[in-house]
Tab-separated table of C-alpha atoms in Angstrom:
chain	number	residue	atom	x	y	z
A	7	MET	CA	-27.389	-19.456	-11.563
A	8	LEU	CA	-25.288	-17.516	-9.044
A	9	LYS	CA	-22.552	-20.166	-9.082
A	10	TRP	CA	-22.489	-20.060	-12.891
A	11	LEU	CA	-22.163	-16.271	-12.797
A	12	TYR	CA	-19.428	-16.547	-10.135
A	13	SER	CA	-17.442	-18.937	-12.354
A	14	LEU	CA	-17.941	-16.730	-15.411
A	15	LEU	CA	-16.715	-13.629	-13.609
A	16	ILE	CA	-13.587	-15.392	-12.318
A	17	THR	CA	-12.895	-16.772	-15.801
A	18	LEU	CA	-13.133	-13.287	-17.296
A	19	ALA	CA	-10.990	-11.883	-14.492
A	20	LEU	CA	-8.297	-14.569	-14.754
A	21	PRO	CA	-6.034	-12.615	-17.170
A	22	LEU	CA	-6.283	-9.577	-14.870
A	23	MET	CA	-5.492	-11.721	-11.827
A	24	LEU	CA	-2.355	-13.043	-13.501
A	25	LEU	CA	-1.413	-9.543	-14.647
A	26	ARG	CA	-1.824	-8.289	-11.075
A	27	LEU	CA	0.605	-10.944	-9.870
A	28	LEU	CA	3.083	-9.832	-12.531
A	29	VAL	CA	2.760	-6.159	-11.536
A	30	ARG	CA	3.184	-6.949	-7.832
A	31	SER	CA	6.234	-9.068	-8.652
A	32	ARG	CA	8.133	-5.898	-9.489
A	33	HIS	CA	8.396	-5.303	-5.749
A	34	ASN	CA	8.417	-8.965	-4.695
A	35	PRO	CA	9.582	-11.631	-7.189
A	36	ALA	CA	7.650	-14.310	-5.277
A	37	TYR	CA	4.459	-13.121	-6.988
A	38	ARG	CA	5.622	-14.371	-10.382
A	39	GLN	CA	6.696	-17.762	-9.073
A	40	ASN	CA	4.588	-20.925	-8.983
A	41	TRP	CA	2.023	-19.824	-11.568
A	42	PRO	CA	1.590	-23.478	-12.660
A	43	GLN	CA	0.364	-24.244	-9.137
A	44	ARG	CA	-2.225	-21.468	-9.232
A	45	LEU	CA	-3.442	-22.805	-12.582
A	46	GLY	CA	-3.634	-26.385	-11.320
A	47	TRP	CA	-0.906	-27.647	-13.656
A	48	SER	CA	1.388	-28.835	-10.851
A	49	ILE	CA	-0.102	-31.833	-9.030
A	50	PRO	CA	1.948	-33.252	-6.146
A	51	LYS	CA	3.010	-36.889	-6.300
A	52	THR	CA	3.068	-39.028	-3.182
A	53	ASP	CA	2.711	-42.692	-2.274
A	54	LYS	CA	0.736	-41.807	0.866
A	55	PRO	CA	-2.935	-40.850	1.172
A	56	VAL	CA	-3.253	-37.069	1.439
A	57	ILE	CA	-4.709	-34.846	4.148
A	58	TRP	CA	-5.116	-31.439	2.514
A	59	VAL	CA	-5.040	-28.356	4.752
A	60	HIS	CA	-5.907	-25.013	3.170
A	61	ALA	CA	-4.800	-21.882	5.026
A	62	VAL	CA	-5.343	-18.910	2.745
A	63	SER	CA	-2.935	-16.356	4.231
A	64	LEU	CA	-0.519	-15.623	7.057
A	65	GLY	CA	-3.158	-15.356	9.779
A	66	GLU	CA	-4.784	-18.673	8.925
A	67	THR	CA	-1.383	-20.357	8.613
A	68	VAL	CA	-0.440	-19.193	12.097
A	69	ALA	CA	-3.784	-20.391	13.453
A	70	MET	CA	-3.482	-23.820	11.810
A	71	THR	CA	0.141	-24.429	12.823
A	72	PRO	CA	-0.641	-26.327	16.073
A	73	LEU	CA	-3.047	-28.602	14.198
A	74	ILE	CA	-0.659	-29.265	11.305
A	75	GLU	CA	2.160	-30.090	13.719
A	76	SER	CA	-0.139	-32.546	15.499
A	77	LEU	CA	-1.258	-34.104	12.203
A	78	LEU	CA	2.389	-34.778	11.334
A	79	THR	CA	2.819	-36.576	14.652
A	80	GLN	CA	-0.530	-38.317	15.016
A	81	PHE	CA	-1.086	-39.408	11.391
A	82	PRO	CA	2.336	-40.423	10.009
A	83	ALA	CA	0.723	-42.747	7.439
A	84	TYR	CA	-0.693	-39.682	5.652
A	85	GLN	CA	0.998	-37.046	3.532
A	86	ILE	CA	0.075	-33.560	4.742
A	87	MET	CA	-0.378	-30.966	1.998
A	88	VAL	CA	-0.747	-27.286	2.893
A	89	THR	CA	-2.053	-24.775	0.355
A	90	HIS	CA	-2.224	-20.981	0.405
A	91	MET	CA	-3.376	-18.021	-1.645
A	92	THR	CA	-0.819	-15.445	-0.421
A	93	ILE	CA	2.966	-15.310	-0.449
A	94	THR	CA	3.037	-14.417	3.247
A	95	GLY	CA	1.142	-17.594	4.092
A	96	ALA	CA	3.451	-19.634	1.859
A	97	ALA	CA	6.555	-18.082	3.400
A	98	ARG	CA	5.346	-18.837	6.920
A	99	ALA	CA	4.597	-22.461	5.997
A	100	GLU	CA	8.030	-22.873	4.439
A	101	ALA	CA	9.722	-21.498	7.554
A	102	GLN	CA	7.570	-23.572	9.930
A	103	PHE	CA	7.280	-26.927	8.146
A	104	GLY	CA	9.996	-27.058	5.496
A	105	HIS	CA	9.887	-30.344	3.580
A	106	ARG	CA	7.782	-32.128	6.198
A	107	VAL	CA	4.673	-31.145	4.222
A	108	ILE	CA	3.846	-30.583	0.574
A	109	ARG	CA	3.431	-26.828	0.115
A	110	GLN	CA	1.790	-25.098	-2.812
A	111	TYR	CA	-0.711	-22.469	-3.875
A	112	LEU	CA	-4.392	-23.309	-4.127
A	113	PRO	CA	-5.478	-23.550	-7.773
A	114	TYR	CA	-7.958	-20.888	-8.836
A	115	ASP	CA	-11.564	-21.811	-8.068
A	116	LEU	CA	-12.679	-22.511	-11.623
A	117	PRO	CA	-14.242	-25.867	-12.632
A	118	PHE	CA	-11.738	-26.519	-15.432
A	119	ILE	CA	-8.825	-25.830	-13.043
A	120	ILE	CA	-9.864	-27.152	-9.645
A	121	LYS	CA	-11.855	-30.225	-10.789
A	122	PRO	CA	-9.020	-32.159	-12.496
A	123	PHE	CA	-6.657	-31.177	-9.687
A	124	VAL	CA	-8.880	-32.613	-6.936
A	125	ARG	CA	-9.796	-35.710	-8.949
A	126	LYS	CA	-6.147	-36.607	-9.562
A	127	LEU	CA	-5.002	-35.824	-6.028
A	128	GLN	CA	-7.946	-37.639	-4.362
A	129	PRO	CA	-7.285	-36.442	-0.787
A	130	LYS	CA	-8.708	-38.522	2.040
A	131	LEU	CA	-9.698	-35.371	3.916
A	132	VAL	CA	-9.790	-31.628	3.214
A	133	ILE	CA	-9.393	-29.222	6.130
A	134	LEU	CA	-10.336	-25.590	5.518
A	135	ALA	CA	-9.333	-22.794	7.901
A	136	GLU	CA	-11.908	-20.524	9.550
A	137	THR	CA	-14.271	-19.298	6.777
A	138	GLU	CA	-12.361	-20.183	3.630
A	139	LEU	CA	-15.157	-21.568	1.440
A	140	TRP	CA	-14.875	-21.836	-2.351
A	141	PRO	CA	-17.972	-22.931	-4.328
A	142	ASN	CA	-16.369	-24.975	-7.098
A	143	PHE	CA	-13.753	-26.525	-4.832
A	144	LEU	CA	-16.426	-27.685	-2.390
A	145	ALA	CA	-18.676	-28.921	-5.186
A	146	VAL	CA	-15.891	-31.151	-6.511
A	147	CYS	CA	-15.142	-32.484	-3.020
A	148	LYS	CA	-18.804	-33.345	-2.546
A	149	SER	CA	-19.090	-35.057	-5.929
A	150	GLN	CA	-15.959	-37.096	-5.154
A	151	HIS	CA	-17.241	-38.000	-1.659
A	152	ILE	CA	-14.232	-36.323	-0.024
A	153	PRO	CA	-14.970	-35.294	3.586
A	154	VAL	CA	-14.378	-31.609	4.361
A	155	LEU	CA	-13.756	-30.196	7.828
A	156	LEU	CA	-14.056	-26.481	8.486
A	157	ALA	CA	-11.490	-26.048	11.253
A	158	ASN	CA	-11.319	-23.144	13.682
A	159	GLY	CA	-14.636	-22.049	12.190
A	160	ARG	CA	-15.760	-18.428	12.495
A	161	MET	CA	-19.072	-16.912	11.487
A	162	ASN	CA	-20.118	-13.472	12.683
A	163	ALA	CA	-23.513	-11.913	12.076
A	164	THR	CA	-22.333	-9.844	9.093
A	165	SER	CA	-20.823	-12.876	7.346
A	166	ALA	CA	-23.956	-14.898	8.083
A	167	ARG	CA	-26.134	-12.255	6.406
A	168	ASN	CA	-23.870	-12.336	3.350
A	169	TYR	CA	-24.218	-16.120	3.144
A	170	GLN	CA	-27.991	-15.803	3.368
A	171	LYS	CA	-27.937	-13.352	0.459
A	172	ALA	CA	-25.969	-15.875	-1.608
A	173	GLY	CA	-28.955	-18.249	-1.404
A	174	ARG	CA	-28.545	-21.628	-3.075
A	175	MET	CA	-24.834	-21.193	-3.753
A	176	ALA	CA	-24.169	-20.690	-0.030
A	177	GLN	CA	-26.422	-23.626	0.832
A	178	ALA	CA	-24.499	-25.826	-1.587
A	179	MET	CA	-21.162	-24.807	-0.049
A	180	LEU	CA	-22.321	-25.390	3.515
A	181	SER	CA	-23.910	-28.741	2.619
A	182	ALA	CA	-20.502	-29.909	1.348
A	183	LEU	CA	-19.009	-29.500	4.829
A	184	SER	CA	-18.834	-32.819	6.672
A	185	HIS	CA	-18.237	-31.075	9.993
A	186	VAL	CA	-17.671	-27.585	11.359
A	187	ALA	CA	-15.348	-27.130	14.333
A	188	ALA	CA	-16.583	-23.768	15.593
A	189	GLN	CA	-14.496	-21.547	17.838
A	190	THR	CA	-17.328	-20.382	20.093
A	191	GLN	CA	-20.990	-20.931	20.892
A	192	SER	CA	-21.778	-17.761	18.951
A	193	ASP	CA	-20.026	-19.145	15.844
A	194	LEU	CA	-21.832	-22.469	16.226
A	195	SER	CA	-25.212	-20.736	16.498
A	196	GLN	CA	-24.589	-18.774	13.306
A	197	PHE	CA	-23.611	-21.926	11.380
A	198	ASN	CA	-26.674	-23.723	12.742
A	199	ALA	CA	-28.930	-20.827	11.685
A	200	LEU	CA	-27.502	-21.144	8.174
A	201	GLY	CA	-28.762	-24.717	8.000
A	202	ILE	CA	-25.925	-26.919	9.261
A	203	PRO	CA	-27.450	-29.499	11.619
A	204	VAL	CA	-26.145	-29.806	15.172
A	205	ASP	CA	-24.742	-33.308	14.572
A	206	ARG	CA	-22.239	-31.728	12.158
A	207	LEU	CA	-21.243	-28.951	14.577
A	208	SER	CA	-18.832	-28.876	17.516
A	209	ILE	CA	-17.340	-26.183	19.722
A	210	THR	CA	-13.597	-26.759	19.756
A	211	GLY	CA	-12.150	-23.390	20.759
A	212	ASN	CA	-9.471	-21.392	18.948
A	213	LEU	CA	-6.386	-23.187	17.656
A	214	LYS	CA	-4.320	-20.039	18.109
A	215	PHE	CA	-4.367	-20.634	21.855
A	216	ASP	CA	-2.414	-23.847	21.312
A	217	GLN	CA	0.411	-22.493	19.211
A	218	THR	CA	3.864	-23.192	20.561
A	219	VAL	CA	5.850	-20.010	20.926
A	220	SER	CA	9.409	-20.262	19.621
A	221	GLU	CA	11.719	-19.971	22.611
A	222	GLN	CA	14.402	-18.824	20.203
A	223	GLN	CA	12.236	-15.908	19.082
A	224	VAL	CA	11.286	-15.004	22.639
A	225	ALA	CA	14.952	-15.077	23.672
A	226	ALA	CA	15.880	-12.888	20.694
A	227	GLY	CA	13.152	-10.386	21.546
A	228	ARG	CA	14.178	-10.194	25.173
A	229	ALA	CA	17.803	-9.725	24.147
A	230	TRP	CA	16.790	-6.785	21.935
A	231	ARG	CA	14.737	-5.377	24.778
A	232	HIS	CA	17.732	-5.568	27.108
A	233	GLU	CA	19.910	-3.850	24.518
A	234	PHE	CA	17.327	-1.127	23.881
A	235	ALA	CA	17.082	-0.409	27.624
A	236	ARG	CA	14.207	1.963	26.898
A	237	PRO	CA	10.390	1.871	27.007
A	238	THR	CA	9.101	0.246	23.812
A	239	TRP	CA	5.733	-0.160	22.139
A	240	ILE	CA	4.906	-2.053	18.983
A	241	ALA	CA	2.418	-1.404	16.187
A	242	ALA	CA	2.005	-4.880	14.704
A	243	SER	CA	0.433	-6.002	11.424
A	244	THR	CA	-0.326	-2.415	10.441
A	245	GLN	CA	-2.283	-1.264	7.410
A	246	PRO	CA	-1.500	1.764	5.167
A	247	SER	CA	-4.025	4.062	6.857
A	248	GLU	CA	-2.757	3.211	10.334
A	249	GLU	CA	0.935	4.043	10.122
A	250	PRO	CA	0.423	7.843	9.845
A	251	ILE	CA	-1.873	7.707	12.907
A	252	ILE	CA	0.607	5.613	14.871
A	253	LEU	CA	3.527	7.864	13.950
A	254	ALA	CA	1.610	11.023	14.942
A	255	VAL	CA	0.786	9.503	18.325
A	256	HIS	CA	4.383	8.399	18.760
A	257	ARG	CA	5.596	11.932	18.179
A	258	GLN	CA	3.216	13.174	20.862
A	259	LEU	CA	4.415	10.499	23.253
A	260	LEU	CA	8.051	11.437	22.642
A	261	GLN	CA	7.333	14.836	24.164
A	262	GLN	CA	6.471	13.049	27.409
A	263	ILE	CA	8.866	10.079	27.109
A	264	PRO	CA	11.888	11.258	25.073
A	265	ASN	CA	13.571	7.835	24.910
A	266	LEU	CA	10.446	5.931	23.805
A	267	LEU	CA	10.954	3.432	20.970
A	268	LEU	CA	8.288	2.394	18.472
A	269	ILE	CA	8.544	-0.875	16.544
A	270	ILE	CA	6.445	-0.803	13.349
A	271	VAL	CA	5.734	-4.161	11.670
A	272	PRO	CA	3.629	-3.749	8.485
A	273	ARG	CA	1.289	-6.629	7.736
A	274	HIS	CA	2.426	-7.167	4.144
A	275	PRO	CA	6.121	-7.530	3.200
A	276	GLU	CA	5.702	-5.735	-0.119
A	277	ARG	CA	5.009	-2.576	1.921
A	278	PHE	CA	8.247	-2.677	3.910
A	279	GLU	CA	10.082	-0.362	1.521
A	280	TRP	CA	7.106	2.004	1.257
A	281	VAL	CA	6.992	2.400	5.037
A	282	ALA	CA	10.748	3.008	5.130
A	283	GLN	CA	10.383	5.750	2.525
A	284	TYR	CA	7.466	7.239	4.444
A	285	LEU	CA	9.514	7.395	7.644
A	286	ALA	CA	12.338	9.068	5.752
A	287	LYS	CA	9.975	11.654	4.242
A	288	GLN	CA	8.623	12.364	7.716
A	289	GLN	CA	12.203	12.961	8.850
A	290	VAL	CA	11.917	10.316	11.530
A	291	GLY	CA	15.062	8.771	12.901
A	292	TYR	CA	14.660	5.044	12.254
A	293	ALA	CA	16.554	1.800	11.762
A	294	GLN	CA	15.594	-1.160	9.598
A	295	HIS	CA	15.906	-4.652	11.019
A	296	SER	CA	16.590	-6.087	7.559
A	297	THR	CA	19.918	-4.241	7.538
A	298	GLY	CA	20.944	-5.875	10.798
A	299	ALA	CA	20.841	-2.571	12.639
A	300	LEU	CA	19.289	-1.958	16.026
A	301	PRO	CA	18.066	1.591	16.708
A	302	ASP	CA	20.544	3.912	18.370
A	303	ALA	CA	19.715	6.601	20.908
A	304	GLU	CA	18.885	9.109	18.152
A	305	GLN	CA	16.437	6.799	16.410
A	306	SER	CA	12.918	6.527	17.818
A	307	VAL	CA	11.498	3.983	15.338
A	308	TRP	CA	12.586	0.477	14.430
A	309	LEU	CA	11.060	-0.937	11.252
A	310	GLY	CA	10.403	-4.661	11.610
A	311	ASP	CA	10.902	-5.506	7.947
A	312	THR	CA	11.758	-9.184	8.273
A	313	MET	CA	9.384	-12.123	7.897
A	314	GLY	CA	8.522	-14.711	10.518
A	315	GLN	CA	9.738	-12.810	13.581
A	316	LEU	CA	6.550	-11.256	14.927
A	317	PHE	CA	6.827	-13.121	18.236
A	318	ALA	CA	10.334	-11.741	18.699
A	319	TYR	CA	9.104	-8.203	18.032
A	320	TYR	CA	6.297	-8.700	20.544
A	321	ALA	CA	8.727	-10.056	23.132
A	322	ALA	CA	10.835	-6.910	22.750
A	323	SER	CA	7.890	-4.650	23.606
A	324	ASP	CA	6.141	-3.352	26.715
A	325	ILE	CA	2.727	-3.037	25.045
A	326	ALA	CA	1.272	-3.881	21.634
A	327	PHE	CA	-1.114	-2.127	19.290
A	328	VAL	CA	-2.590	-4.841	17.034
A	329	GLY	CA	-3.310	-3.549	13.548
A	330	ALA	CA	-6.228	-3.605	11.114
A	331	SER	CA	-8.315	-2.326	14.017
A	332	LEU	CA	-8.108	1.417	13.347
A	333	ALA	CA	-8.620	0.622	9.663
A	334	ALA	CA	-12.062	-0.841	8.955
A	335	ILE	CA	-10.635	-4.286	8.204
A	336	GLY	CA	-11.674	-6.193	11.292
A	337	GLY	CA	-8.530	-6.506	13.380
A	338	HIS	CA	-5.845	-9.164	13.584
A	339	SER	CA	-5.668	-11.594	16.460
A	340	PRO	CA	-4.619	-10.272	19.889
A	341	VAL	CA	-3.916	-13.826	21.080
A	342	GLU	CA	-0.234	-13.786	20.038
A	343	PRO	CA	0.873	-10.843	22.210
A	344	ALA	CA	-1.382	-11.991	25.058
A	345	SER	CA	0.246	-15.436	25.011
A	346	LEU	CA	3.585	-13.740	25.681
A	347	GLY	CA	2.196	-11.651	28.524
A	348	ILE	CA	2.230	-8.445	26.463
A	349	PRO	CA	-0.636	-5.970	27.130
A	350	VAL	CA	-2.743	-5.090	24.093
A	351	VAL	CA	-4.543	-2.037	22.699
A	352	MET	CA	-6.866	-2.252	19.702
A	353	GLY	CA	-9.072	0.098	17.737
A	354	PRO	CA	-12.842	-0.187	17.246
A	355	HIS	CA	-12.828	-2.371	14.096
A	356	VAL	CA	-12.404	-5.846	15.555
A	357	PHE	CA	-15.242	-7.890	14.030
A	358	LYS	CA	-12.804	-10.559	12.795
A	359	CYS	CA	-11.607	-11.227	16.336
A	360	GLN	CA	-14.552	-9.920	18.365
A	361	ASP	CA	-14.751	-12.799	20.836
A	362	SER	CA	-11.060	-12.843	21.770
A	363	HIS	CA	-10.979	-9.040	21.843
A	364	ASP	CA	-13.954	-8.818	24.200
A	365	ALA	CA	-12.713	-11.643	26.427
A	366	LEU	CA	-9.244	-10.121	26.775
A	367	ALA	CA	-10.792	-6.731	27.532
A	368	ALA	CA	-13.003	-8.329	30.201
A	369	ALA	CA	-9.952	-10.064	31.682
A	370	GLY	CA	-8.160	-6.734	31.954
A	371	ALA	CA	-5.509	-7.622	29.368
A	372	LEU	CA	-6.670	-5.367	26.521
A	373	LEU	CA	-7.602	-1.692	26.313
A	374	PRO	CA	-10.044	-0.701	23.532
A	375	ILE	CA	-9.082	2.618	21.927
A	376	THR	CA	-10.127	4.957	19.142
A	377	GLN	CA	-7.925	7.114	16.967
A	378	ASP	CA	-8.665	10.051	19.270
A	379	SER	CA	-7.994	8.167	22.510
A	380	LEU	CA	-4.845	6.279	21.501
A	381	PHE	CA	-2.422	8.957	22.720
A	382	GLU	CA	-4.081	9.407	26.100
A	383	THR	CA	-4.359	5.644	26.635
A	384	MET	CA	-0.745	4.985	25.715
A	385	GLN	CA	0.488	7.911	27.811
A	386	GLY	CA	-1.353	6.613	30.861
A	387	VAL	CA	-0.375	2.971	30.614
A	388	LEU	CA	3.286	3.598	29.772
A	389	ALA	CA	3.513	5.699	32.919
A	390	ASN	CA	2.141	2.819	35.002
A	391	PRO	CA	4.483	-0.219	35.023
A	392	GLU	CA	2.286	-1.975	37.578
A	393	GLN	CA	-0.710	-1.790	35.228
A	394	LEU	CA	1.395	-3.120	32.348
A	395	SER	CA	2.490	-6.056	34.490
A	396	GLU	CA	-1.046	-6.855	35.624
A	397	MET	CA	-2.426	-6.656	32.077
A	398	GLY	CA	0.304	-8.932	30.742
A	399	ALA	CA	-0.253	-11.538	33.452
A	400	ALA	CA	-4.016	-11.486	32.872
A	401	GLY	CA	-3.583	-12.063	29.140
A	402	LYS	CA	-1.158	-14.924	29.604
A	403	GLN	CA	-3.486	-16.614	32.092
A	404	TRP	CA	-6.503	-16.190	29.792
A	405	VAL	CA	-4.659	-17.836	26.893
A	406	ALA	CA	-3.608	-20.760	29.105
A	407	GLU	CA	-7.188	-21.289	30.283
A	408	ASN	CA	-8.461	-21.531	26.701
A	409	GLN	CA	-6.055	-24.119	25.328
A	410	GLY	CA	-7.059	-27.597	24.151
A	411	ALA	CA	-8.567	-26.889	20.697
A	412	THR	CA	-6.007	-29.060	18.927
A	413	GLU	CA	-7.002	-32.242	20.740
A	414	ARG	CA	-10.677	-31.597	20.065
A	415	HIS	CA	-9.945	-31.101	16.350
A	416	LEU	CA	-7.884	-34.286	16.223
A	417	ALA	CA	-10.795	-36.317	17.596
A	418	ILE	CA	-13.045	-35.040	14.792
A	419	ILE	CA	-10.362	-35.662	12.159
A	420	GLY	CA	-9.845	-39.222	13.369
A	421	ALA	CA	-13.567	-39.943	13.072
A	422	LEU	CA	-13.795	-38.429	9.559
A	423	LEU	CA	-10.804	-40.439	8.336
A	424	LYS	CA	-12.212	-43.649	9.841
A	425	ASN	CA	-15.535	-43.098	8.105
A	426	ASN	CA	-13.741	-42.502	4.811
A	427	ASP	CA	-11.621	-45.673	4.906
């Protein structure tokens, strides 16, 4: 009953979903492109059997990159297809993989759209990222006997309660999973409590630890840092409610450190222009990276309004605030800055990355903050280069100690493909 209602609601909402894409395309034309893919009309053609990897957005695409790169190397007889739901995820996949994979948007999760798509494509394996479960998609995979791996699986207590409330629909989705590669013991326990037996569960760690950092980006960031020749902090992957807080704190810090530079990198590219206008209204001296300009001595903010260069922005900074953590969104991953040896501060809303947040804090690489304590924390740590150095080294070491998730995933994938031959 709940699944039927879910499908009905999405069907009724479909015209509004398409209209929303059209409205958003006024600021970013990419939103009105590839509609046939979203409607399941565009089915890729290939002579190879398909391994289908679904990474809904930018964060999941970044997390899955080490695995996809390994799939391209380890399974050359297969065609890798990567699907997304967001333009940021699609843009990252295009930049990272180019034509080495088939790239397209996931068709909407409606039986009359997703069923014919899956049946015609007939993938040998579907790999879903983290907690990206779609009822109709999974039902079709199960009916077609297509194995499904939940990779880099996450399941916190709040999500688990929501799945329990969904009753039979949640049970049907979870029963369609051939295997769950959980990040931690806590994630595994939550999946097990939801009814997935232990023989379909493994602890593999977090794929983000295995991502290869672009030396070109790191070199670019360090070159910027040398040219700045000034203390620099970054507010990365920020949300609308966070930028005013960050800017207010930055203004306070400037009274103590007059040459301090702030790099702001909004999470969503369609907000780049809005943030630029906001900075102008606040009469803040700023430069925009998209114009090719680096900030001069009179400009205290640099707007990182280019895609695919987050590692370079991190490498140009002394310390990083990771966004969606002052906003009640759950926090983005602190693994990226830590992997570069950049100290991290994060707000209290970190339920999406709780394990890595807590582990980095315990290692001495991350400082938890609140809106009220951000200024005092930043003031103290920026005045202590030795602490910054120690935090950065601790984070880099912690990331190195937690690598190896890719190989563990590949072992599971090999077994699933062998069983499906």
